[in-house]
Amino acid sequence: MSVDKQTEIEAAVFRRLLAHLDSRKDVQNIDLMNLAGFCRNCFSKWMVAEGKELGIDVDIETAREHVYKMPYSQWKENHQLPATPEQLAKFEALNKK
């Protein structure tokens, strides 16, 4: 497989993953962090970091809007629930390592 085709496939998979996460707004970022060690915000940060590696300035808010399909503040207001004490405890325990 050529590098271009591999990149094309990887980009399509990433778009598909973002669409899947967009269809599951009920899944909270803290749940993703607790189960998988990454969340939607990680994708935004990774986009900024990879842009920097390629010499492309990607603003974090622009990256978040790409990932969330809306301004991050709007997504938080409409879809983010307060973390439960159990979620926070698990997050803290996982991140003490």
PDB file of N, CA and C in Angstrom:
ATOM      1  N   MET A   1       0.854  -1.172   0.000  1.00  0.00           N
ATOM      2  CA  MET A   1       0.000   0.000   0.000  1.00  0.00           C
ATOM      3  C   MET A   1       0.899   1.235   0.000  1.00  0.00           C
ATOM      4  N   SER A   2       0.536   2.201  -0.802  1.00  0.00           N
ATOM      5  CA  SER A   2       1.324   3.434  -0.858  1.00  0.00           C
ATOM      6  C   SER A   2       1.090   4.260   0.406  1.00  0.00           C
ATOM      7  N   VAL A   3       2.029   5.129   0.708  1.00  0.00           N
ATOM      8  CA  VAL A   3       1.909   6.013   1.867  1.00  0.00           C
ATOM      9  C   VAL A   3       0.681   6.908   1.706  1.00  0.00           C
ATOM     10  N   ASP A   4       0.445   7.399   0.494  1.00  0.00           N
ATOM     11  CA  ASP A   4      -0.723   8.255   0.254  1.00  0.00           C
ATOM     12  C   ASP A   4      -2.031   7.514   0.519  1.00  0.00           C
ATOM     13  N   LYS A   5      -2.122   6.271   0.056  1.00  0.00           N
ATOM     14  CA  LYS A   5      -3.341   5.484   0.281  1.00  0.00           C
ATOM     15  C   LYS A   5      -3.512   5.170   1.764  1.00  0.00           C
ATOM     16  N   GLN A   6      -2.423   4.848   2.437  1.00  0.00           N
ATOM     17  CA  GLN A   6      -2.494   4.575   3.875  1.00  0.00           C
ATOM     18  C   GLN A   6      -2.977   5.820   4.615  1.00  0.00           C
ATOM     19  N   THR A   7      -2.433   6.977   4.268  1.00  0.00           N
ATOM     20  CA  THR A   7      -2.851   8.234   4.894  1.00  0.00           C
ATOM     21  C   THR A   7      -4.316   8.512   4.615  1.00  0.00           C
ATOM     22  N   GLU A   8      -4.765   8.242   3.398  1.00  0.00           N
ATOM     23  CA  GLU A   8      -6.163   8.441   3.021  1.00  0.00           C
ATOM     24  C   GLU A   8      -7.085   7.547   3.860  1.00  0.00           C
ATOM     25  N   ILE A   9      -6.692   6.300   4.022  1.00  0.00           N
ATOM     26  CA  ILE A   9      -7.485   5.359   4.822  1.00  0.00           C
ATOM     27  C   ILE A   9      -7.490   5.785   6.285  1.00  0.00           C
ATOM     28  N   GLU A  10      -6.327   6.147   6.819  1.00  0.00           N
ATOM     29  CA  GLU A  10      -6.253   6.576   8.216  1.00  0.00           C
ATOM     30  C   GLU A  10      -7.111   7.812   8.461  1.00  0.00           C
ATOM     31  N   ALA A  11      -7.101   8.751   7.518  1.00  0.00           N
ATOM     32  CA  ALA A  11      -7.931   9.952   7.652  1.00  0.00           C
ATOM     33  C   ALA A  11      -9.414   9.588   7.641  1.00  0.00           C
ATOM     34  N   ALA A  12      -9.794   8.655   6.777  1.00  0.00           N
ATOM     35  CA  ALA A  12     -11.195   8.219   6.719  1.00  0.00           C
ATOM     36  C   ALA A  12     -11.611   7.530   8.013  1.00  0.00           C
ATOM     37  N   VAL A  13     -10.719   6.732   8.577  1.00  0.00           N
ATOM     38  CA  VAL A  13     -11.008   6.055   9.842  1.00  0.00           C
ATOM     39  C   VAL A  13     -11.173   7.081  10.959  1.00  0.00           C
ATOM     40  N   PHE A  14     -10.311   8.091  10.972  1.00  0.00           N
ATOM     41  CA  PHE A  14     -10.417   9.133  11.986  1.00  0.00           C
ATOM     42  C   PHE A  14     -11.754   9.871  11.855  1.00  0.00           C
ATOM     43  N   ARG A  15     -12.146  10.216  10.628  1.00  0.00           N
ATOM     44  CA  ARG A  15     -13.437  10.880  10.421  1.00  0.00           C
ATOM     45  C   ARG A  15     -14.582   9.987  10.881  1.00  0.00           C
ATOM     46  N   ARG A  16     -14.461   8.702  10.619  1.00  0.00           N
ATOM     47  CA  ARG A  16     -15.492   7.752  11.043  1.00  0.00           C
ATOM     48  C   ARG A  16     -15.555   7.673  12.573  1.00  0.00           C
ATOM     49  N   LEU A  17     -14.417   7.664  13.229  1.00  0.00           N
ATOM     50  CA  LEU A  17     -14.373   7.642  14.693  1.00  0.00           C
ATOM     51  C   LEU A  17     -15.003   8.907  15.259  1.00  0.00           C
ATOM     52  N   LEU A  18     -14.685  10.067  14.692  1.00  0.00           N
ATOM     53  CA  LEU A  18     -15.287  11.308  15.171  1.00  0.00           C
ATOM     54  C   LEU A  18     -16.805  11.289  14.965  1.00  0.00           C
ATOM     55  N   ALA A  19     -17.263  10.765  13.835  1.00  0.00           N
ATOM     56  CA  ALA A  19     -18.707  10.669  13.584  1.00  0.00           C
ATOM     57  C   ALA A  19     -19.364   9.731  14.599  1.00  0.00           C
ATOM     58  N   HIS A  20     -18.682   8.643  14.912  1.00  0.00           N
ATOM     59  CA  HIS A  20     -19.219   7.707  15.900  1.00  0.00           C
ATOM     60  C   HIS A  20     -19.326   8.381  17.270  1.00  0.00           C
ATOM     61  N   LEU A  21     -18.272   9.072  17.685  1.00  0.00           N
ATOM     62  CA  LEU A  21     -18.317   9.772  18.972  1.00  0.00           C
ATOM     63  C   LEU A  21     -19.403  10.843  18.960  1.00  0.00           C
ATOM     64  N   ASP A  22     -19.587  11.505  17.821  1.00  0.00           N
ATOM     65  CA  ASP A  22     -20.623  12.527  17.714  1.00  0.00           C
ATOM     66  C   ASP A  22     -22.012  11.913  17.877  1.00  0.00           C
ATOM     67  N   SER A  23     -22.170  10.687  17.410  1.00  0.00           N
ATOM     68  CA  SER A  23     -23.467  10.013  17.554  1.00  0.00           C
ATOM     69  C   SER A  23     -23.688   9.485  18.964  1.00  0.00           C
ATOM     70  N   ARG A  24     -22.647   9.501  19.789  1.00  0.00           N
ATOM     71  CA  ARG A  24     -22.734   8.994  21.167  1.00  0.00           C
ATOM     72  C   ARG A  24     -22.411  10.108  22.164  1.00  0.00           C
ATOM     73  N   LYS A  25     -23.151  11.194  22.063  1.00  0.00           N
ATOM     74  CA  LYS A  25     -22.937  12.307  22.980  1.00  0.00           C
ATOM     75  C   LYS A  25     -23.235  11.908  24.423  1.00  0.00           C
ATOM     76  N   ASP A  26     -23.958  10.789  24.605  1.00  0.00           N
ATOM     77  CA  ASP A  26     -24.252  10.297  25.944  1.00  0.00           C
ATOM     78  C   ASP A  26     -22.989   9.772  26.632  1.00  0.00           C
ATOM     79  N   VAL A  27     -21.983   9.435  25.867  1.00  0.00           N
ATOM     80  CA  VAL A  27     -20.730   8.940  26.444  1.00  0.00           C
ATOM     81  C   VAL A  27     -19.897  10.153  26.847  1.00  0.00           C
ATOM     82  N   GLN A  28     -19.690  10.280  28.133  1.00  0.00           N
ATOM     83  CA  GLN A  28     -18.982  11.428  28.668  1.00  0.00           C
ATOM     84  C   GLN A  28     -17.470  11.268  28.505  1.00  0.00           C
ATOM     85  N   ASN A  29     -16.780  12.394  28.387  1.00  0.00           N
ATOM     86  CA  ASN A  29     -15.321  12.365  28.249  1.00  0.00           C
ATOM     87  C   ASN A  29     -14.649  11.663  29.427  1.00  0.00           C
ATOM     88  N   ILE A  30     -15.152  11.882  30.622  1.00  0.00           N
ATOM     89  CA  ILE A  30     -14.526  11.248  31.783  1.00  0.00           C
ATOM     90  C   ILE A  30     -14.656   9.725  31.706  1.00  0.00           C
ATOM     91  N   ASP A  31     -15.766   9.243  31.137  1.00  0.00           N
ATOM     92  CA  ASP A  31     -15.919   7.794  30.953  1.00  0.00           C
ATOM     93  C   ASP A  31     -14.892   7.274  29.958  1.00  0.00           C
ATOM     94  N   LEU A  32     -14.703   8.020  28.868  1.00  0.00           N
ATOM     95  CA  LEU A  32     -13.688   7.634  27.885  1.00  0.00           C
ATOM     96  C   LEU A  32     -12.301   7.622  28.527  1.00  0.00           C
ATOM     97  N   MET A  33     -12.007   8.646  29.303  1.00  0.00           N
ATOM     98  CA  MET A  33     -10.696   8.721  29.974  1.00  0.00           C
ATOM     99  C   MET A  33     -10.514   7.551  30.929  1.00  0.00           C
ATOM    100  N   ASN A  34     -11.543   7.250  31.697  1.00  0.00           N
ATOM    101  CA  ASN A  34     -11.445   6.177  32.679  1.00  0.00           C
ATOM    102  C   ASN A  34     -11.317   4.804  32.026  1.00  0.00           C
ATOM    103  N   LEU A  35     -11.928   4.621  30.883  1.00  0.00           N
ATOM    104  CA  LEU A  35     -11.891   3.320  30.218  1.00  0.00           C
ATOM    105  C   LEU A  35     -10.730   3.169  29.238  1.00  0.00           C
ATOM    106  N   ALA A  36     -10.421   4.245  28.510  1.00  0.00           N
ATOM    107  CA  ALA A  36      -9.454   4.121  27.418  1.00  0.00           C
ATOM    108  C   ALA A  36      -8.229   5.010  27.567  1.00  0.00           C
ATOM    109  N   GLY A  37      -8.274   5.961  28.482  1.00  0.00           N
ATOM    110  CA  GLY A  37      -7.124   6.835  28.674  1.00  0.00           C
ATOM    111  C   GLY A  37      -7.040   7.979  27.678  1.00  0.00           C
ATOM    112  N   PHE A  38      -8.098   8.204  26.915  1.00  0.00           N
ATOM    113  CA  PHE A  38      -8.169   9.352  26.011  1.00  0.00           C
ATOM    114  C   PHE A  38      -9.629   9.746  25.846  1.00  0.00           C
ATOM    115  N   CYS A  39      -9.837  10.976  25.360  1.00  0.00           N
ATOM    116  CA  CYS A  39     -11.196  11.454  25.147  1.00  0.00           C
ATOM    117  C   CYS A  39     -11.218  12.410  23.962  1.00  0.00           C
ATOM    118  N   ARG A  40     -12.341  13.049  23.758  1.00  0.00           N
ATOM    119  CA  ARG A  40     -12.482  13.993  22.650  1.00  0.00           C
ATOM    120  C   ARG A  40     -11.466  15.127  22.766  1.00  0.00           C
ATOM    121  N   ASN A  41     -11.231  15.594  23.995  1.00  0.00           N
ATOM    122  CA  ASN A  41     -10.263  16.676  24.183  1.00  0.00           C
ATOM    123  C   ASN A  41      -8.861  16.235  23.780  1.00  0.00           C
ATOM    124  N   CYS A  42      -8.546  14.982  24.012  1.00  0.00           N
ATOM    125  CA  CYS A  42      -7.235  14.460  23.592  1.00  0.00           C
ATOM    126  C   CYS A  42      -7.084  14.571  22.080  1.00  0.00           C
ATOM    127  N   PHE A  43      -8.139  14.219  21.352  1.00  0.00           N
ATOM    128  CA  PHE A  43      -8.079  14.334  19.890  1.00  0.00           C
ATOM    129  C   PHE A  43      -7.760  15.768  19.483  1.00  0.00           C
ATOM    130  N   SER A  44      -8.404  16.729  20.135  1.00  0.00           N
ATOM    131  CA  SER A  44      -8.150  18.141  19.828  1.00  0.00           C
ATOM    132  C   SER A  44      -6.691  18.494  20.089  1.00  0.00           C
ATOM    133  N   LYS A  45      -6.187  18.077  21.228  1.00  0.00           N
ATOM    134  CA  LYS A  45      -4.791  18.365  21.575  1.00  0.00           C
ATOM    135  C   LYS A  45      -3.831  17.668  20.622  1.00  0.00           C
ATOM    136  N   TRP A  46      -4.166  16.447  20.210  1.00  0.00           N
ATOM    137  CA  TRP A  46      -3.319  15.721  19.268  1.00  0.00           C
ATOM    138  C   TRP A  46      -3.312  16.412  17.907  1.00  0.00           C
ATOM    139  N   MET A  47      -4.452  16.983  17.497  1.00  0.00           N
ATOM    140  CA  MET A  47      -4.492  17.715  16.228  1.00  0.00           C
ATOM    141  C   MET A  47      -3.564  18.921  16.276  1.00  0.00           C
ATOM    142  N   VAL A  48      -3.571  19.638  17.380  1.00  0.00           N
ATOM    143  CA  VAL A  48      -2.685  20.789  17.544  1.00  0.00           C
ATOM    144  C   VAL A  48      -1.225  20.330  17.497  1.00  0.00           C
ATOM    145  N   ALA A  49      -0.911  19.261  18.223  1.00  0.00           N
ATOM    146  CA  ALA A  49       0.466  18.762  18.284  1.00  0.00           C
ATOM    147  C   ALA A  49       0.950  18.264  16.923  1.00  0.00           C
ATOM    148  N   GLU A  50       0.115  17.527  16.213  1.00  0.00           N
ATOM    149  CA  GLU A  50       0.505  17.014  14.898  1.00  0.00           C
ATOM    150  C   GLU A  50       0.636  18.149  13.891  1.00  0.00           C
ATOM    151  N   GLY A  51      -0.228  19.145  14.000  1.00  0.00           N
ATOM    152  CA  GLY A  51      -0.087  20.323  13.151  1.00  0.00           C
ATOM    153  C   GLY A  51       1.255  20.998  13.379  1.00  0.00           C
ATOM    154  N   LYS A  52       1.617  21.134  14.645  1.00  0.00           N
ATOM    155  CA  LYS A  52       2.909  21.744  14.986  1.00  0.00           C
ATOM    156  C   LYS A  52       4.064  20.949  14.387  1.00  0.00           C
ATOM    157  N   GLU A  53       3.989  19.611  14.468  1.00  0.00           N
ATOM    158  CA  GLU A  53       5.025  18.751  13.885  1.00  0.00           C
ATOM    159  C   GLU A  53       5.164  18.984  12.383  1.00  0.00           C
ATOM    160  N   LEU A  54       4.059  19.323  11.734  1.00  0.00           N
ATOM    161  CA  LEU A  54       4.060  19.547  10.287  1.00  0.00           C
ATOM    162  C   LEU A  54       4.270  21.014   9.918  1.00  0.00           C
ATOM    163  N   GLY A  55       4.484  21.857  10.941  1.00  0.00           N
ATOM    164  CA  GLY A  55       4.696  23.284  10.684  1.00  0.00           C
ATOM    165  C   GLY A  55       3.413  24.032  10.379  1.00  0.00           C
ATOM    166  N   ILE A  56       2.283  23.490  10.839  1.00  0.00           N
ATOM    167  CA  ILE A  56       0.975  24.103  10.606  1.00  0.00           C
ATOM    168  C   ILE A  56       0.413  24.546  11.950  1.00  0.00           C
ATOM    169  N   ASP A  57       0.042  25.818  12.038  1.00  0.00           N
ATOM    170  CA  ASP A  57      -0.509  26.352  13.281  1.00  0.00           C
ATOM    171  C   ASP A  57      -1.985  25.992  13.360  1.00  0.00           C
ATOM    172  N   VAL A  58      -2.333  25.126  14.303  1.00  0.00           N
ATOM    173  CA  VAL A  58      -3.727  24.735  14.527  1.00  0.00           C
ATOM    174  C   VAL A  58      -4.126  25.246  15.909  1.00  0.00           C
ATOM    175  N   ASP A  59      -5.079  26.123  15.930  1.00  0.00           N
ATOM    176  CA  ASP A  59      -5.597  26.691  17.168  1.00  0.00           C
ATOM    177  C   ASP A  59      -6.408  25.633  17.921  1.00  0.00           C
ATOM    178  N   ILE A  60      -6.268  25.560  19.231  1.00  0.00           N
ATOM    179  CA  ILE A  60      -6.955  24.541  20.031  1.00  0.00           C
ATOM    180  C   ILE A  60      -8.479  24.660  19.898  1.00  0.00           C
ATOM    181  N   GLU A  61      -8.999  25.875  19.860  1.00  0.00           N
ATOM    182  CA  GLU A  61     -10.456  26.038  19.740  1.00  0.00           C
ATOM    183  C   GLU A  61     -10.949  25.575  18.369  1.00  0.00           C
ATOM    184  N   THR A  62     -10.169  25.808  17.344  1.00  0.00           N
ATOM    185  CA  THR A  62     -10.523  25.326  16.005  1.00  0.00           C
ATOM    186  C   THR A  62     -10.501  23.805  15.985  1.00  0.00           C
ATOM    187  N   ALA A  63      -9.501  23.221  16.607  1.00  0.00           N
ATOM    188  CA  ALA A  63      -9.411  21.755  16.680  1.00  0.00           C
ATOM    189  C   ALA A  63     -10.596  21.195  17.461  1.00  0.00           C
ATOM    190  N   ARG A  64     -10.934  21.809  18.566  1.00  0.00           N
ATOM    191  CA  ARG A  64     -12.086  21.344  19.352  1.00  0.00           C
ATOM    192  C   ARG A  64     -13.376  21.424  18.548  1.00  0.00           C
ATOM    193  N   GLU A  65     -13.549  22.513  17.813  1.00  0.00           N
ATOM    194  CA  GLU A  65     -14.763  22.653  17.018  1.00  0.00           C
ATOM    195  C   GLU A  65     -14.820  21.571  15.935  1.00  0.00           C
ATOM    196  N   HIS A  66     -13.669  21.201  15.411  1.00  0.00           N
ATOM    197  CA  HIS A  66     -13.615  20.118  14.424  1.00  0.00           C
ATOM    198  C   HIS A  66     -14.029  18.790  15.077  1.00  0.00           C
ATOM    199  N   VAL A  67     -13.522  18.525  16.250  1.00  0.00           N
ATOM    200  CA  VAL A  67     -13.810  17.268  16.947  1.00  0.00           C
ATOM    201  C   VAL A  67     -15.254  17.232  17.446  1.00  0.00           C
ATOM    202  N   TYR A  68     -15.706  18.319  18.044  1.00  0.00           N
ATOM    203  CA  TYR A  68     -17.040  18.349  18.657  1.00  0.00           C
ATOM    204  C   TYR A  68     -18.157  18.731  17.691  1.00  0.00           C
ATOM    205  N   LYS A  69     -17.806  19.200  16.495  1.00  0.00           N
ATOM    206  CA  LYS A  69     -18.782  19.637  15.488  1.00  0.00           C
ATOM    207  C   LYS A  69     -19.575  20.870  15.933  1.00  0.00           C
ATOM    208  N   MET A  70     -19.039  21.575  16.907  1.00  0.00           N
ATOM    209  CA  MET A  70     -19.645  22.805  17.420  1.00  0.00           C
ATOM    210  C   MET A  70     -18.623  23.421  18.371  1.00  0.00           C
ATOM    211  N   PRO A  71     -18.797  24.677  18.742  1.00  0.00           N
ATOM    212  CA  PRO A  71     -17.887  25.244  19.747  1.00  0.00           C
ATOM    213  C   PRO A  71     -17.903  24.392  21.021  1.00  0.00           C
ATOM    214  N   TYR A  72     -16.734  24.216  21.598  1.00  0.00           N
ATOM    215  CA  TYR A  72     -16.596  23.380  22.793  1.00  0.00           C
ATOM    216  C   TYR A  72     -17.516  23.857  23.915  1.00  0.00           C
ATOM    217  N   SER A  73     -17.621  25.172  24.093  1.00  0.00           N
ATOM    218  CA  SER A  73     -18.478  25.701  25.162  1.00  0.00           C
ATOM    219  C   SER A  73     -19.937  25.283  24.946  1.00  0.00           C
ATOM    220  N   GLN A  74     -20.369  25.268  23.706  1.00  0.00           N
ATOM    221  CA  GLN A  74     -21.742  24.840  23.394  1.00  0.00           C
ATOM    222  C   GLN A  74     -21.917  23.350  23.672  1.00  0.00           C
ATOM    223  N   TRP A  75     -20.924  22.542  23.298  1.00  0.00           N
ATOM    224  CA  TRP A  75     -21.005  21.103  23.552  1.00  0.00           C
ATOM    225  C   TRP A  75     -21.101  20.842  25.053  1.00  0.00           C
ATOM    226  N   LYS A  76     -20.244  21.526  25.833  1.00  0.00           N
ATOM    227  CA  LYS A  76     -20.271  21.336  27.288  1.00  0.00           C
ATOM    228  C   LYS A  76     -21.630  21.712  27.856  1.00  0.00           C
ATOM    229  N   GLU A  77     -22.166  22.826  27.401  1.00  0.00           N
ATOM    230  CA  GLU A  77     -23.457  23.287  27.905  1.00  0.00           C
ATOM    231  C   GLU A  77     -24.585  22.315  27.557  1.00  0.00           C
ATOM    232  N   ASN A  78     -24.545  21.764  26.357  1.00  0.00           N
ATOM    233  CA  ASN A  78     -25.636  20.913  25.874  1.00  0.00           C
ATOM    234  C   ASN A  78     -25.492  19.435  26.228  1.00  0.00           C
ATOM    235  N   HIS A  79     -24.252  18.953  26.417  1.00  0.00           N
ATOM    236  CA  HIS A  79     -24.055  17.506  26.510  1.00  0.00           C
ATOM    237  C   HIS A  79     -23.230  17.023  27.702  1.00  0.00           C
ATOM    238  N   GLN A  80     -22.439  17.889  28.300  1.00  0.00           N
ATOM    239  CA  GLN A  80     -21.566  17.423  29.379  1.00  0.00           C
ATOM    240  C   GLN A  80     -22.284  17.476  30.712  1.00  0.00           C
ATOM    241  N   LEU A  81     -22.333  16.331  31.356  1.00  0.00           N
ATOM    242  CA  LEU A  81     -22.938  16.238  32.681  1.00  0.00           C
ATOM    243  C   LEU A  81     -21.858  16.416  33.739  1.00  0.00           C
ATOM    244  N   PRO A  82     -22.244  16.847  34.936  1.00  0.00           N
ATOM    245  CA  PRO A  82     -21.251  16.911  36.010  1.00  0.00           C
ATOM    246  C   PRO A  82     -20.719  15.506  36.303  1.00  0.00           C
ATOM    247  N   ALA A  83     -19.438  15.417  36.535  1.00  0.00           N
ATOM    248  CA  ALA A  83     -18.840  14.118  36.866  1.00  0.00           C
ATOM    249  C   ALA A  83     -19.336  13.678  38.235  1.00  0.00           C
ATOM    250  N   THR A  84     -19.597  12.397  38.336  1.00  0.00           N
ATOM    251  CA  THR A  84     -20.039  11.846  39.621  1.00  0.00           C
ATOM    252  C   THR A  84     -18.824  11.668  40.521  1.00  0.00           C
ATOM    253  N   PRO A  85     -19.043  11.566  41.824  1.00  0.00           N
ATOM    254  CA  PRO A  85     -17.919  11.296  42.723  1.00  0.00           C
ATOM    255  C   PRO A  85     -17.180  10.005  42.339  1.00  0.00           C
ATOM    256  N   GLU A  86     -17.925   9.011  41.884  1.00  0.00           N
ATOM    257  CA  GLU A  86     -17.299   7.737  41.487  1.00  0.00           C
ATOM    258  C   GLU A  86     -16.413   7.925  40.258  1.00  0.00           C
ATOM    259  N   GLN A  87     -16.897   8.678  39.276  1.00  0.00           N
ATOM    260  CA  GLN A  87     -16.099   8.937  38.073  1.00  0.00           C
ATOM    261  C   GLN A  87     -14.824   9.694  38.427  1.00  0.00           C
ATOM    262  N   LEU A  88     -14.957  10.702  39.271  1.00  0.00           N
ATOM    263  CA  LEU A  88     -13.797  11.496  39.670  1.00  0.00           C
ATOM    264  C   LEU A  88     -12.787  10.664  40.459  1.00  0.00           C
ATOM    265  N   ALA A  89     -13.288   9.820  41.352  1.00  0.00           N
ATOM    266  CA  ALA A  89     -12.394   8.963  42.138  1.00  0.00           C
ATOM    267  C   ALA A  89     -11.623   8.008  41.240  1.00  0.00           C
ATOM    268  N   LYS A  90     -12.313   7.412  40.287  1.00  0.00           N
ATOM    269  CA  LYS A  90     -11.642   6.502  39.348  1.00  0.00           C
ATOM    270  C   LYS A  90     -10.610   7.255  38.524  1.00  0.00           C
ATOM    271  N   PHE A  91     -10.963   8.445  38.041  1.00  0.00           N
ATOM    272  CA  PHE A  91     -10.042   9.263  37.259  1.00  0.00           C
ATOM    273  C   PHE A  91      -8.798   9.594  38.069  1.00  0.00           C
ATOM    274  N   GLU A  92      -9.005  10.027  39.305  1.00  0.00           N
ATOM    275  CA  GLU A  92      -7.862  10.362  40.177  1.00  0.00           C
ATOM    276  C   GLU A  92      -6.979   9.156  40.436  1.00  0.00           C
ATOM    277  N   ALA A  93      -7.596   8.014  40.700  1.00  0.00           N
ATOM    278  CA  ALA A  93      -6.821   6.792  40.966  1.00  0.00           C
ATOM    279  C   ALA A  93      -6.010   6.376  39.747  1.00  0.00           C
ATOM    280  N   LEU A  94      -6.581   6.499  38.576  1.00  0.00           N
ATOM    281  CA  LEU A  94      -5.881   6.122  37.352  1.00  0.00           C
ATOM    282  C   LEU A  94      -4.750   7.072  37.003  1.00  0.00           C
ATOM    283  N   ASN A  95      -4.879   8.324  37.430  1.00  0.00           N
ATOM    284  CA  ASN A  95      -3.885   9.336  37.059  1.00  0.00           C
ATOM    285  C   ASN A  95      -2.852   9.601  38.144  1.00  0.00           C
ATOM    286  N   LYS A  96      -2.860   8.827  39.210  1.00  0.00           N
ATOM    287  CA  LYS A  96      -1.852   8.965  40.269  1.00  0.00           C
ATOM    288  C   LYS A  96      -0.586   8.196  39.952  1.00  0.00           C
ATOM    289  N   LYS A  97      -0.657   7.343  38.958  1.00  0.00           N
ATOM    290  CA  LYS A  97       0.469   6.472  38.640  1.00  0.00           C
ATOM    291  C   LYS A  97       1.643   7.196  38.120  1.00  0.00           C
TER     292      LYS A  97
END
